[in-house]
mmCIF file of C-alpha atoms in Angstrom:
data_model
loop_
_atom_site.group_PDB
_atom_site.id
_atom_site.type_symbol
_atom_site.label_atom_id
_atom_site.label_comp_id
_atom_site.label_asym_id
_atom_site.label_seq_id
_atom_site.Cartn_x
_atom_site.Cartn_y
_atom_site.Cartn_z
ATOM 1 C CA MET M 1 44.609 148.300 94.450
ATOM 2 C CA VAL M 2 46.579 145.090 95.052
ATOM 3 C CA LEU M 3 47.172 146.272 98.604
ATOM 4 C CA VAL M 4 43.488 146.565 99.510
ATOM 5 C CA ILE M 5 43.021 143.052 100.863
ATOM 6 C CA PRO M 6 46.279 142.652 102.844
ATOM 7 C CA PHE M 7 45.742 146.135 104.280
ATOM 8 C CA LEU M 8 42.139 145.428 105.282
ATOM 9 C CA LEU M 9 43.228 142.200 106.969
ATOM 10 C CA LEU M 10 46.030 143.891 108.891
ATOM 11 C CA PHE M 11 43.863 146.864 109.847
ATOM 12 C CA ILE M 12 40.893 144.849 111.104
ATOM 13 C CA LEU M 13 42.931 142.282 113.012
ATOM 14 C CA SER M 14 45.200 144.819 114.708
ATOM 15 C CA TYR M 15 42.216 147.056 115.513
ATOM 16 C CA GLY M 16 40.595 144.061 117.206
ATOM 17 C CA GLN M 17 43.809 143.347 119.099
ATOM 18 C CA ILE M 18 44.019 146.944 120.359
ATOM 19 C CA LYS M 19 40.365 146.867 121.444
ATOM 20 C CA GLY M 20 41.040 143.748 123.492
ATOM 21 C CA VAL M 21 39.136 141.271 121.354
ATOM 22 C CA LYS M 22 40.265 137.641 121.540
ATOM 23 C CA VAL M 23 41.318 137.779 117.906
ATOM 24 C CA TYR M 24 42.103 134.122 117.372
ATOM 25 C CA ASP M 25 38.961 132.719 119.041
ATOM 26 C CA THR M 26 36.740 135.253 117.318
ATOM 27 C CA PHE M 27 38.329 134.523 113.969
ATOM 28 C CA ILE M 28 37.665 130.800 114.396
ATOM 29 C CA GLU M 29 34.072 131.490 115.382
ATOM 30 C CA GLY M 30 33.532 133.567 112.226
ATOM 31 C CA ALA M 31 35.365 131.068 110.040
ATOM 32 C CA LYS M 32 32.953 128.365 111.227
ATOM 33 C CA GLU M 33 30.035 130.530 110.146
ATOM 34 C CA GLY M 34 31.742 131.065 106.795
ATOM 35 C CA MET M 35 32.062 127.314 106.402
ATOM 36 C CA MET M 36 28.368 126.814 107.114
ATOM 37 C CA THR M 37 27.437 129.545 104.620
ATOM 38 C CA THR M 38 29.483 127.859 101.905
ATOM 39 C CA VAL M 39 27.877 124.509 102.632
ATOM 40 C CA ARG M 40 24.449 126.175 102.507
ATOM 41 C CA ILE M 41 24.977 127.906 99.158
ATOM 42 C CA PHE M 42 26.811 125.037 97.459
ATOM 43 C CA PRO M 43 23.669 123.187 96.262
ATOM 44 C CA TYR M 44 22.471 126.388 94.563
ATOM 45 C CA ILE M 45 25.799 126.886 92.830
ATOM 46 C CA LEU M 46 25.812 123.293 91.641
ATOM 47 C CA ALA M 47 22.240 123.475 90.348
ATOM 48 C CA MET M 48 22.800 126.767 88.546
ATOM 49 C CA LEU M 49 26.106 125.758 86.968
ATOM 50 C CA LEU M 50 24.404 122.593 85.769
ATOM 51 C CA ALA M 51 21.332 124.361 84.361
ATOM 52 C CA VAL M 52 23.259 127.144 82.633
ATOM 53 C CA ASN M 53 25.838 124.795 81.157
ATOM 54 C CA MET M 54 23.121 122.499 79.863
ATOM 55 C CA LEU M 55 21.325 125.455 78.367
ATOM 56 C CA ARG M 56 24.554 126.591 76.744
ATOM 57 C CA ALA M 57 25.443 123.156 75.389
ATOM 58 C CA SER M 58 21.997 122.825 73.832
ATOM 59 C CA ARG M 59 22.316 126.308 72.283
ATOM 60 C CA GLY M 60 19.316 127.491 74.279
ATOM 61 C CA LEU M 61 21.366 130.325 75.698
ATOM 62 C CA ASP M 62 22.235 131.606 72.223
ATOM 63 C CA LEU M 63 18.537 131.583 71.437
ATOM 64 C CA ILE M 64 17.608 133.656 74.483
ATOM 65 C CA ILE M 65 20.449 136.102 73.881
ATOM 66 C CA HIS M 66 19.334 136.423 70.273
ATOM 67 C CA ILE M 67 15.743 137.205 71.290
ATOM 68 C CA LEU M 68 16.813 139.844 73.802
ATOM 69 C CA ARG M 69 19.490 141.432 71.629
ATOM 70 C CA PRO M 70 17.413 144.406 70.377
ATOM 71 C CA LEU M 71 16.863 145.491 73.984
ATOM 72 C CA THR M 72 20.354 144.783 75.307
ATOM 73 C CA GLY M 73 22.022 146.299 72.251
ATOM 74 C CA LEU M 74 20.191 149.525 72.983
ATOM 75 C CA LEU M 75 21.678 149.658 76.490
ATOM 76 C CA SER M 76 25.069 148.304 75.301
ATOM 77 C CA VAL M 77 24.898 145.345 77.673
ATOM 78 C CA PRO M 78 27.475 142.664 76.764
ATOM 79 C CA ASP M 79 25.844 139.355 75.655
ATOM 80 C CA GLU M 80 27.940 137.343 78.115
ATOM 81 C CA LEU M 81 26.367 139.239 81.001
ATOM 82 C CA LEU M 82 22.773 138.310 80.129
ATOM 83 C CA PRO M 83 22.303 134.994 81.982
ATOM 84 C CA PHE M 84 23.582 136.651 85.129
ATOM 85 C CA LEU M 85 21.429 139.752 84.730
ATOM 86 C CA MET M 86 18.313 137.651 84.200
ATOM 87 C CA MET M 87 18.849 135.683 87.399
ATOM 88 C CA LYS M 88 19.962 138.589 89.603
ATOM 89 C CA PRO M 89 16.565 140.081 90.553
ATOM 90 C CA LEU M 90 15.045 136.623 91.105
ATOM 91 C CA SER M 91 17.439 134.706 93.313
ATOM 92 C CA GLY M 92 20.601 135.720 95.151
ATOM 93 C CA SER M 93 22.078 132.246 95.435
ATOM 94 C CA GLY M 94 21.069 131.454 91.862
ATOM 95 C CA ALA M 95 22.817 134.617 90.694
ATOM 96 C CA LEU M 96 25.906 133.592 92.649
ATOM 97 C CA GLY M 97 25.980 130.293 90.771
ATOM 98 C CA ILE M 98 25.642 132.050 87.429
ATOM 99 C CA LEU M 99 28.275 134.596 88.478
ATOM 100 C CA ALA M 100 30.692 131.720 89.032
ATOM 101 C CA ASP M 101 29.850 130.398 85.584
ATOM 102 C CA THR M 102 30.257 133.830 83.965
ATOM 103 C CA LEU M 103 33.648 134.279 85.626
ATOM 104 C CA LYS M 104 34.810 130.836 84.503
ATOM 105 C CA LYS M 105 33.698 131.247 80.913
ATOM 106 C CA ASN M 106 34.935 134.793 80.330
ATOM 107 C CA GLY M 107 37.887 134.980 82.708
ATOM 108 C CA VAL M 108 37.771 136.300 86.267
ATOM 109 C CA ASP M 109 39.655 139.476 85.425
ATOM 110 C CA SER M 110 37.966 140.101 82.066
ATOM 111 C CA LEU M 111 35.805 143.192 81.737
ATOM 112 C CA VAL M 112 32.607 141.119 81.747
ATOM 113 C CA GLY M 113 33.848 139.265 84.832
ATOM 114 C CA ILE M 114 34.554 142.485 86.682
ATOM 115 C CA ILE M 115 31.218 144.025 85.690
ATOM 116 C CA ALA M 116 29.307 140.939 86.866
ATOM 117 C CA SER M 117 31.229 140.838 90.167
ATOM 118 C CA THR M 118 30.538 144.530 90.712
ATOM 119 C CA ILE M 119 26.809 144.121 90.105
ATOM 120 C CA MET M 120 26.707 141.080 92.382
ATOM 121 C CA SER M 121 28.268 142.947 95.296
ATOM 122 C CA SER M 122 26.391 146.216 94.844
ATOM 123 C CA THR M 123 22.779 145.127 94.345
ATOM 124 C CA GLU M 124 20.370 142.891 96.230
ATOM 125 C CA THR M 125 17.647 140.437 95.209
ATOM 126 C CA ILE M 126 14.835 142.982 95.022
ATOM 127 C CA PHE M 127 11.758 140.770 94.841
ATOM 128 C CA TYR M 128 12.918 138.608 97.721
ATOM 129 C CA THR M 129 13.795 141.546 99.972
ATOM 130 C CA ILE M 130 10.520 143.332 99.317
ATOM 131 C CA THR M 131 8.447 140.188 99.861
ATOM 132 C CA VAL M 132 10.179 139.282 103.116
ATOM 133 C CA TYR M 133 10.171 142.773 104.615
ATOM 134 C CA TYR M 134 6.617 143.773 103.729
ATOM 135 C CA GLY M 135 5.365 140.258 104.392
ATOM 136 C CA SER M 136 6.689 140.438 107.937
ATOM 137 C CA ILE M 137 4.520 143.451 108.791
ATOM 138 C CA GLY M 138 1.508 142.616 106.627
ATOM 139 C CA VAL M 139 1.657 145.629 104.313
ATOM 140 C CA LYS M 140 -0.343 144.891 101.154
ATOM 141 C CA ASN M 141 -0.105 148.120 99.203
ATOM 142 C CA ILE M 142 3.595 148.690 98.592
ATOM 143 C CA ARG M 143 3.020 151.855 96.513
ATOM 144 C CA HIS M 144 6.104 152.941 94.598
ATOM 145 C CA THR M 145 8.583 150.619 96.341
ATOM 146 C CA LEU M 146 9.012 148.119 93.508
ATOM 147 C CA VAL M 147 9.196 150.714 90.733
ATOM 148 C CA ALA M 148 11.766 152.806 92.603
ATOM 149 C CA ALA M 149 13.822 149.736 93.513
ATOM 150 C CA LEU M 150 13.779 148.461 89.921
ATOM 151 C CA ILE M 151 14.823 151.844 88.556
ATOM 152 C CA ALA M 152 17.601 151.984 91.162
ATOM 153 C CA ASP M 153 18.690 148.479 90.127
ATOM 154 C CA LEU M 154 18.750 149.433 86.447
ATOM 155 C CA ALA M 155 20.746 152.565 87.254
ATOM 156 C CA GLY M 156 23.160 150.353 89.203
ATOM 157 C CA ILE M 157 23.610 147.957 86.282
ATOM 158 C CA MET M 158 24.218 150.785 83.822
ATOM 159 C CA ALA M 159 26.600 152.492 86.255
ATOM 160 C CA ALA M 160 28.519 149.231 86.734
ATOM 161 C CA ILE M 161 28.924 148.749 82.988
ATOM 162 C CA ILE M 162 30.023 152.344 82.416
ATOM 163 C CA ILE M 163 32.322 152.690 85.439
ATOM 164 C CA CYS M 164 34.043 149.332 84.909
ATOM 165 C CA SER M 165 34.478 150.037 81.194
ATOM 166 C CA ILE M 166 36.193 153.318 82.042
ATOM 167 C CA LEU M 167 38.353 151.927 84.846
ATOM 168 C CA PHE M 168 39.392 148.592 83.345
ATOM 169 C CA THR M 169 39.998 149.057 79.634
ATOM 170 C CA MET O 1 15.841 125.709 82.217
ATOM 171 C CA ILE O 2 16.887 122.076 82.260
ATOM 172 C CA ALA O 3 13.750 120.980 80.400
ATOM 173 C CA LEU O 4 14.326 123.632 77.744
ATOM 174 C CA ALA O 5 17.948 122.531 77.396
ATOM 175 C CA ILE O 6 17.024 118.873 76.901
ATOM 176 C CA ALA O 7 14.254 119.654 74.449
ATOM 177 C CA LEU O 8 16.530 121.891 72.371
ATOM 178 C CA ALA O 9 19.417 119.431 72.414
ATOM 179 C CA ALA O 10 17.103 116.637 71.277
ATOM 180 C CA THR O 11 15.867 118.700 68.342
ATOM 181 C CA ASN O 12 19.256 119.830 67.080
ATOM 182 C CA GLY O 13 21.130 116.615 67.816
ATOM 183 C CA ASN O 14 23.381 117.951 70.546
ATOM 184 C CA LEU O 15 22.531 115.332 73.141
ATOM 185 C CA GLU O 16 26.048 113.925 73.280
ATOM 186 C CA VAL O 17 27.565 117.325 74.021
ATOM 187 C CA LEU O 18 24.871 117.851 76.628
ATOM 188 C CA ASN O 19 25.695 114.562 78.283
ATOM 189 C CA LYS O 20 29.342 115.489 78.610
ATOM 190 C CA GLU O 21 28.450 118.944 79.890
ATOM 191 C CA ILE O 22 26.356 117.576 82.752
ATOM 192 C CA PHE O 23 29.261 115.750 84.330
ATOM 193 C CA ALA O 24 31.783 118.487 83.552
ATOM 194 C CA SER O 25 29.515 120.923 85.408
ATOM 195 C CA LEU O 26 29.336 118.780 88.489
ATOM 196 C CA LYS O 27 33.101 118.479 88.606
ATOM 197 C CA SER O 28 33.711 122.193 88.125
ATOM 198 C CA SER O 29 31.170 123.189 90.766
ATOM 199 C CA LEU O 30 32.930 120.962 93.290
ATOM 200 C CA GLU O 31 36.317 122.485 92.470
ATOM 201 C CA LEU O 32 34.777 125.909 92.877
ATOM 202 C CA ALA O 33 33.217 125.049 96.226
ATOM 203 C CA LEU O 34 36.533 123.863 97.645
ATOM 204 C CA GLY O 35 38.290 127.084 96.718
ATOM 205 C CA LEU O 36 35.346 129.110 97.951
ATOM 206 C CA LEU O 37 35.337 127.373 101.303
ATOM 207 C CA GLY O 38 38.834 128.569 102.223
ATOM 208 C CA SER O 39 38.240 132.195 101.226
ATOM 209 C CA MET O 40 34.868 132.382 102.888
ATOM 210 C CA MET O 41 36.319 131.110 106.151
ATOM 211 C CA LEU O 42 39.100 133.688 106.017
ATOM 212 C CA TRP O 43 36.725 136.603 105.385
ATOM 213 C CA CYS O 44 33.997 135.591 107.762
ATOM 214 C CA GLY O 45 36.622 135.110 110.469
ATOM 215 C CA THR O 46 38.095 138.543 109.831
ATOM 216 C CA ILE O 47 34.710 140.237 109.732
ATOM 217 C CA LYS O 48 33.743 138.628 113.010
ATOM 218 C CA VAL O 49 36.778 140.300 114.585
ATOM 219 C CA ALA O 50 35.660 143.632 113.113
ATOM 220 C CA GLU O 51 32.183 143.097 114.529
ATOM 221 C CA LYS O 52 33.431 142.265 118.031
ATOM 222 C CA SER O 53 35.872 145.188 118.129
ATOM 223 C CA GLY O 54 33.031 147.692 117.832
ATOM 224 C CA MET O 55 33.847 148.829 114.304
ATOM 225 C CA LEU O 56 30.183 148.587 113.358
ATOM 226 C CA LYS O 57 29.138 151.021 116.054
ATOM 227 C CA LYS O 58 31.845 153.483 114.985
ATOM 228 C CA LEU O 59 30.641 153.295 111.421
ATOM 229 C CA GLY O 60 27.064 153.789 112.591
ATOM 230 C CA LYS O 61 28.030 157.053 114.284
ATOM 231 C CA LEU O 62 29.815 158.155 111.138
ATOM 232 C CA ILE O 63 26.855 157.624 108.804
ATOM 233 C CA GLY O 64 24.210 158.675 111.343
ATOM 234 C CA PRO O 65 23.764 162.222 110.019
ATOM 235 C CA ILE O 66 23.205 160.980 106.442
ATOM 236 C CA ILE O 67 20.605 158.473 107.591
ATOM 237 C CA ARG O 68 18.770 161.095 109.646
ATOM 238 C CA LEU O 69 18.741 163.331 106.567
ATOM 239 C CA ILE O 70 17.273 160.608 104.349
ATOM 240 C CA PHE O 71 14.676 159.645 106.974
ATOM 241 C CA HIS O 72 13.839 163.225 107.955
ATOM 242 C CA ASP O 73 10.188 162.328 108.560
ATOM 243 C CA ILE O 74 10.723 159.892 111.457
ATOM 244 C CA PRO O 75 11.911 160.701 115.012
ATOM 245 C CA LYS O 76 15.630 161.619 115.163
ATOM 246 C CA GLU O 77 16.273 159.269 118.076
ATOM 247 C CA GLY O 78 14.714 155.944 118.962
ATOM 248 C CA GLU O 79 14.328 152.377 117.834
ATOM 249 C CA ALA O 80 13.401 152.993 114.208
ATOM 250 C CA ILE O 81 16.410 155.095 113.241
ATOM 251 C CA GLY O 82 18.673 152.901 115.407
ATOM 252 C CA SER O 83 17.715 149.674 113.708
ATOM 253 C CA ILE O 84 17.904 151.270 110.260
ATOM 254 C CA THR O 85 21.479 152.329 111.063
ATOM 255 C CA MET O 86 22.367 148.867 112.346
ATOM 256 C CA ASN O 87 20.891 147.285 109.229
ATOM 257 C CA ILE O 88 22.899 149.526 106.925
ATOM 258 C CA THR O 89 26.192 149.095 108.808
ATOM 259 C CA SER O 90 25.745 145.308 108.875
ATOM 260 C CA ASN O 91 25.234 145.389 105.128
ATOM 261 C CA MET O 92 28.388 147.485 104.762
ATOM 262 C CA PHE O 93 30.380 144.656 106.318
ATOM 263 C CA GLY O 94 28.571 142.099 104.204
ATOM 264 C CA LEU O 95 26.971 140.563 107.286
ATOM 265 C CA GLY O 96 23.795 139.249 105.683
ATOM 266 C CA ASN O 97 22.965 137.164 108.750
ATOM 267 C CA ALA O 98 22.947 140.251 110.969
ATOM 268 C CA ALA O 99 21.489 142.666 108.425
ATOM 269 C CA THR O 100 18.234 140.806 107.781
ATOM 270 C CA PRO O 101 17.050 140.536 111.416
ATOM 271 C CA MET O 102 17.958 144.212 111.921
ATOM 272 C CA GLY O 103 16.116 145.131 108.738
ATOM 273 C CA LEU O 104 13.024 143.237 109.896
ATOM 274 C CA LYS O 105 13.205 145.089 113.211
ATOM 275 C CA ALA O 106 13.575 148.394 111.380
ATOM 276 C CA ILE O 107 10.541 147.846 109.191
ATOM 277 C CA SER O 108 8.376 146.783 112.141
ATOM 278 C CA GLU O 109 9.440 149.984 113.934
ATOM 279 C CA LEU O 110 8.498 151.961 110.830
ATOM 280 C CA GLN O 111 5.147 150.172 110.860
ATOM 281 C CA LYS O 112 4.505 151.497 114.395
ATOM 282 C CA LEU O 113 4.948 155.032 113.036
ATOM 283 C CA ASN O 114 2.730 154.269 110.050
ATOM 284 C CA ASN O 115 -0.855 155.613 110.146
ATOM 285 C CA ASN O 116 -2.222 153.293 107.502
ATOM 286 C CA LYS O 117 -1.175 149.733 108.405
ATOM 287 C CA ASN O 118 -2.095 148.187 105.050
ATOM 288 C CA THR O 119 -0.081 150.646 103.032
ATOM 289 C CA ALA O 120 3.641 151.298 102.887
ATOM 290 C CA SER O 121 4.792 154.643 104.275
ATOM 291 C CA ASN O 122 7.214 156.905 102.431
ATOM 292 C CA ALA O 123 9.962 155.999 104.890
ATOM 293 C CA MET O 124 9.395 152.268 104.246
ATOM 294 C CA CYS O 125 9.753 152.745 100.498
ATOM 295 C CA ARG O 126 12.999 154.639 101.048
ATOM 296 C CA PHE O 127 14.286 151.980 103.435
ATOM 297 C CA LEU O 128 13.637 149.193 100.938
ATOM 298 C CA VAL O 129 15.200 151.131 98.087
ATOM 299 C CA ILE O 130 18.361 151.482 100.185
ATOM 300 C CA ASN O 131 18.203 147.766 100.943
ATOM 301 C CA SER O 132 17.922 146.876 97.263
ATOM 302 C CA ALA O 133 21.412 148.280 96.630
ATOM 303 C CA PRO O 134 23.263 147.947 99.927
ATOM 304 C CA ILE O 135 26.654 149.655 100.055
ATOM 305 C CA CYS O 136 29.161 146.964 100.851
ATOM 306 C CA ILE O 137 32.766 147.699 101.764
ATOM 307 C CA MET O 138 33.459 144.007 102.290
ATOM 308 C CA PRO O 139 31.696 141.841 99.674
ATOM 309 C CA SER O 140 33.211 138.648 101.072
ATOM 310 C CA THR O 141 31.313 136.099 98.970
ATOM 311 C CA VAL O 142 32.138 137.743 95.649
ATOM 312 C CA ILE O 143 35.771 138.290 96.622
ATOM 313 C CA SER O 144 35.987 134.645 97.712
ATOM 314 C CA ILE O 145 34.531 133.380 94.430
ATOM 315 C CA ARG O 146 36.943 135.562 92.473
ATOM 316 C CA ALA O 147 39.885 134.370 94.559
ATOM 317 C CA SER O 148 38.907 130.733 94.187
ATOM 318 C CA LEU O 149 38.796 131.104 90.401
ATOM 319 C CA GLY O 150 42.339 132.449 90.365
ATOM 320 C CA SER O 151 41.825 136.201 90.005
ATOM 321 C CA ASN O 152 44.994 138.293 90.037
ATOM 322 C CA ASN O 153 43.204 140.865 92.132
ATOM 323 C CA PRO O 154 39.959 139.681 93.760
ATOM 324 C CA GLY O 155 39.434 142.960 95.637
ATOM 325 C CA VAL O 156 39.523 145.173 92.560
ATOM 326 C CA ILE O 157 35.719 145.293 92.547
ATOM 327 C CA ILE O 158 35.335 146.907 95.981
ATOM 328 C CA LEU O 159 35.640 150.531 94.902
ATOM 329 C CA PRO O 160 33.470 150.301 91.772
ATOM 330 C CA SER O 161 30.840 148.401 93.809
ATOM 331 C CA ILE O 162 30.626 151.167 96.386
ATOM 332 C CA ILE O 163 30.264 153.848 93.706
ATOM 333 C CA VAL O 164 27.619 151.782 91.888
ATOM 334 C CA SER O 165 25.604 151.271 95.092
ATOM 335 C CA ILE O 166 25.684 154.980 95.842
ATOM 336 C CA ILE O 167 24.500 155.829 92.335
ATOM 337 C CA ALA O 168 21.714 153.215 92.543
ATOM 338 C CA ILE O 169 20.554 154.441 95.958
ATOM 339 C CA ILE O 170 20.540 158.094 94.935
ATOM 340 C CA THR O 171 18.563 157.244 91.783
ATOM 341 C CA GLY O 172 16.097 155.214 93.851
ATOM 342 C CA LEU O 173 15.681 157.972 96.414
ATOM 343 C CA ILE O 174 15.045 160.537 93.697
ATOM 344 C CA CYS O 175 12.348 158.223 92.281
ATOM 345 C CA CYS O 176 10.820 157.957 95.762
ATOM 346 C CA ARG O 177 10.775 161.733 96.072
ATOM 347 C CA ILE O 178 8.958 162.038 92.729
ATOM 348 C CA PHE O 179 6.386 159.338 93.541
ATOM 349 C CA GLU O 180 5.788 160.620 97.074
ATOM 350 C CA GLY O 181 4.400 163.844 95.678
ATOM 351 C CA LYS O 182 1.484 162.005 94.083
ATOM 352 C CA GLY O 183 0.710 159.633 96.922
ATOM 353 C CA GLY O 184 0.093 162.263 99.590
ATOM 354 C CA ILE O 185 1.475 162.096 103.104
ATOM 355 C CA TYR O 186 1.138 158.966 105.173
#
C-alpha cells in the first residue's frame, strides 16, 4: 500500500511522456489550478475549524453527541465521527474543514481518521448536487432521487465504517 | 454554531478556554493550508498530465459497457451517454472542475429525452445517485490533507474509498429500481 502513490506518479508521468505530452508544462499548468483551489477552499477550512473548535471548547459538541447517541449507538458510529457526518451532506468545503479537524484531534492514521477520509473521498454533497443539476434544467418533481441518494449515502457510511474496521484494526 | 458555542461557554464559565481556542484554531488552520498547498499542487499537476495524455478517454472506453447497462433506457450512442461517461471518468480522476460542467451537459441531454419536462426521468434519478457517490481513484484533496497532517500513508484510503463508492452506488441503483416500479414509465 505504501507504494501506491509513488507508483501512480511514475505511471502517470511516464505515460504522458510516451504519449508526447509536454509533461513539465502541463504539470505546472495543473499545479497552478491546484494552488487556486487551495486558496478558494481555505476560508471554508478556517471558518469550520474555528466553529467546531469553539463548539468543542464550550462543550456544545459533547451536548450534541449526547443527544444523538441513541441513534448513533444503534449503528455503531464512533462519537468522534459525528461532527463530520453532520456536515457532510450539507457542504463539501465545510466537511473538508471538519475532516481536517477530525484528523488532527484523533490522529491522521487512527481508525476514525481513516473512516472519515474514506467517507470524504467516496461520497458527494447530495443536496448541493441535486439542487444544482435539477435546477439547471428546471425539473421540479425529483421523484425518488433524494431518497435513493440518501439511502446510498447511508450505505456508503456504514460500508466505510465496516470495511475500515476490518482492514485497519 | 458560533453563537451556540458562545452562549454555552458563557453559561458554564468556559469563556477563557474559548478565547484561547479561537486563536489556536486560526493558527492551526494556517499551518494546515500551507501543507495542503504543496500536496494539492503536486496532485493537480500530475492529474493534468493524465488528462492531457488521453487517459480519461481510455478509461471511458473501459467503463462504457457498464454505463450502457445502467442506462439501458436511453440511446446507446449519442450526446447523453457520452457526457455521462465523461462526467463519471472526470470524477474518477477527482477532476471536480471538469466533472460538473460535463454533468450539467449530461442532465440537459437527459432532459431532451424526457417526456415530462417538470418531472425527473428514471435515467436522471440514476445519474444523480451515481453522482452522489462518485468512484474516485485519485481523491487528491483528501490525500493532500492527510499528507499535510503527517500521515504515514496518505494513500491508504484509496482502495476502501473505491469499494465504498461501489457499494453506495449499487445500493442507490437498487433503490431506484424499486421506486421506478411505482412511478410508471417516463
